[in-house]
Coordinates of C-alpha atoms in Angstrom, one line a residue:
X4 CA -0.1 0.1 0.1
X5 CA 1.3 3.5 -0.9
X6 CA 0.3 6.8 1.2
X7 CA 1.8 9.1 -0.6
X8 CA 5.6 9.7 1.1
X9 CA 8.2 8.1 -1.8
X10 CA 9.4 11.3 -2.0
X11 CA 10.5 11.6 2.0
X12 CA 14.1 10.4 3.1
X13 CA 15.5 8.6 5.6
X14 CA 17.6 11.3 6.5
X15 CA 14.6 13.8 7.2
X16 CA 13.4 15.0 10.6
X17 CA 10.7 14.5 11.9
X18 CA 10.5 18.2 13.2
X19 CA 10.6 19.0 9.2
X20 CA 7.3 17.0 7.8
X21 CA 4.2 18.6 7.7
X22 CA 0.8 17.4 10.0
X23 CA -0.3 15.4 6.6
X24 CA 3.2 13.9 6.4
X25 CA 2.9 12.7 10.3
X26 CA -0.8 11.4 9.6
X27 CA 0.0 9.6 6.8
X28 CA 3.5 7.9 8.2
X29 CA 1.2 6.7 11.0
X30 CA -1.2 5.3 8.9
X31 CA 1.6 3.4 6.6
X32 CA 2.6 2.2 10.0
X33 CA -0.8 1.1 11.0
X34 CA -1.4 -0.8 7.7
X35 CA 1.7 -3.0 8.5
X36 CA -0.3 -3.8 11.2
X37 CA -3.1 -5.8 9.2
X38 CA -5.1 -4.3 12.0
X39 CA -9.0 -5.6 11.4
X40 CA -12.2 -3.9 12.8
X41 CA -10.3 -0.2 13.6
X42 CA -11.4 3.2 13.1
X43 CA -9.5 5.9 11.5
X44 CA -10.4 9.0 11.8
X45 CA -7.7 11.2 9.2
X46 CA -7.6 15.2 8.9
X47 CA -7.2 16.0 5.2
X48 CA -4.5 13.7 4.3
X49 CA -4.7 14.5 1.5
X50 CA -3.0 18.0 1.8
X51 CA 0.6 18.7 0.4
X52 CA 0.2 15.5 -2.2
X53 CA 0.9 15.7 -6.1
X54 CA -2.4 14.4 -8.1
X55 CA -0.8 10.6 -8.8
X56 CA 0.1 10.1 -4.4
X57 CA -3.9 11.3 -4.1
X58 CA -4.8 8.4 -5.6
X59 CA -2.6 6.3 -4.3
X60 CA -3.5 7.4 -1.1
X61 CA -7.0 7.6 -1.6
X62 CA -7.0 3.7 -2.8
X63 CA -5.0 2.7 0.4
X64 CA -7.8 4.1 2.5
X65 CA -10.6 2.3 0.1
X66 CA -8.0 -1.2 1.1
X67 CA -8.6 -0.8 4.9
X68 CA -12.3 0.3 4.5
X69 CA -12.4 -3.5 2.5
X70 CA -10.4 -5.2 5.0
X71 CA -13.4 -4.4 7.5
X72 CA -12.0 -0.4 8.8
X73 CA -14.2 2.7 9.8
X74 CA -11.9 5.4 7.6
X75 CA -13.3 8.9 8.4
X76 CA -12.0 11.6 6.8
X77 CA -12.6 15.3 6.7
X78 CA -11.5 16.5 3.7
X79 CA -12.2 19.3 1.2
X80 CA -10.7 17.6 -2.1
X81 CA -13.1 16.3 -4.5
X82 CA -11.7 12.9 -5.6
X83 CA -11.9 12.7 -1.6
X84 CA -15.2 13.2 -1.5
X85 CA -16.7 11.6 -4.9
X86 CA -14.7 8.1 -3.3
X87 CA -16.2 8.2 0.2
X88 CA -19.3 6.0 0.5
X89 CA -21.3 8.8 3.0
X90 CA -20.8 12.0 3.0
X91 CA -21.5 14.6 5.9
X92 CA -21.8 17.8 4.7
X93 CA -21.5 20.6 8.4
X94 CA -22.2 24.3 7.6
X95 CA -23.3 26.5 6.4
X96 CA -20.2 28.5 8.0
X97 CA -17.0 27.6 9.9
X98 CA -16.9 27.6 14.0
X99 CA -19.7 29.2 15.9
X100 CA -21.3 29.7 11.9
X101 CA -21.2 26.0 11.6
X102 CA -21.7 23.0 12.9
X103 CA -25.3 21.9 11.5
X104 CA -25.5 18.9 9.0
X105 CA -26.6 20.6 5.9
X106 CA -26.7 17.7 3.6
X107 CA -25.7 13.9 3.8
X108 CA -25.5 10.6 1.3
X109 CA -23.2 9.6 -0.8
X110 CA -21.6 11.8 -4.0
X111 CA -24.5 12.2 -6.1
X112 CA -26.8 12.5 -3.1
X113 CA -24.4 15.8 -1.9
X114 CA -24.0 16.6 -5.2
X115 CA -27.9 17.0 -6.4
X116 CA -29.0 18.6 -2.4
X117 CA -29.7 22.5 -3.3
X118 CA -28.9 22.8 0.6
X119 CA -25.3 21.4 0.3
X120 CA -22.5 23.9 -0.1
X121 CA -20.2 21.3 -1.4
X122 CA -22.5 19.8 -3.9
X123 CA -23.6 23.8 -4.8
X124 CA -19.4 24.1 -5.1
X125 CA -18.3 21.3 -6.9
X126 CA -21.6 21.8 -9.4
X127 CA -20.8 25.3 -10.1
X128 CA -17.8 26.8 -9.0
X129 CA -18.2 30.0 -11.0
X130 CA -21.6 30.7 -9.1
X131 CA -20.1 30.9 -5.4
X132 CA -17.0 33.3 -4.4
X133 CA -15.9 33.7 -1.2
X134 CA -15.8 37.1 0.7
X135 CA -14.9 38.9 4.1
X136 CA -17.9 39.5 6.5
X137 CA -17.8 41.6 9.4
X138 CA -14.7 43.1 11.8
X139 CA -13.6 40.0 12.1
X140 CA -12.7 38.5 8.6
X141 CA -14.6 35.8 9.0
X142 CA -14.5 33.8 4.9
X143 CA -17.6 32.3 4.2
X144 CA -19.4 31.2 1.2
X145 CA -21.7 33.1 -0.7
X146 CA -24.3 32.7 -3.4
X147 CA -24.9 35.1 -6.2

């Protein structure tokens, strides 16, 4: 299994790894253990990956699921979202402006749900824009 770390050298110190790289190293060690019935929770594991390595990571996550594990991924990458068995779209904003389940289901359900900000973004990316809102410069996705 490949989690997109082939470019790392053995001489690289752990302190220089990004959060995603460190997370993928832990994932690789777990894969080698061959555990089954485990819940993996990953926070944006695709950050910083080349598209080729992203595909390898997704194949690895699918393999983990197929072994009988639960894989929960917080992700903004479209390929990862489309590969998911079940998506929970949380919003409508971030922090205190969100936290509500606004849509859920498989990729087709999310992409066709008019309440889903994620679905709207991937369906019509040019019709959504980011704007600054208020004195705290909160970024919010708004429909135009």
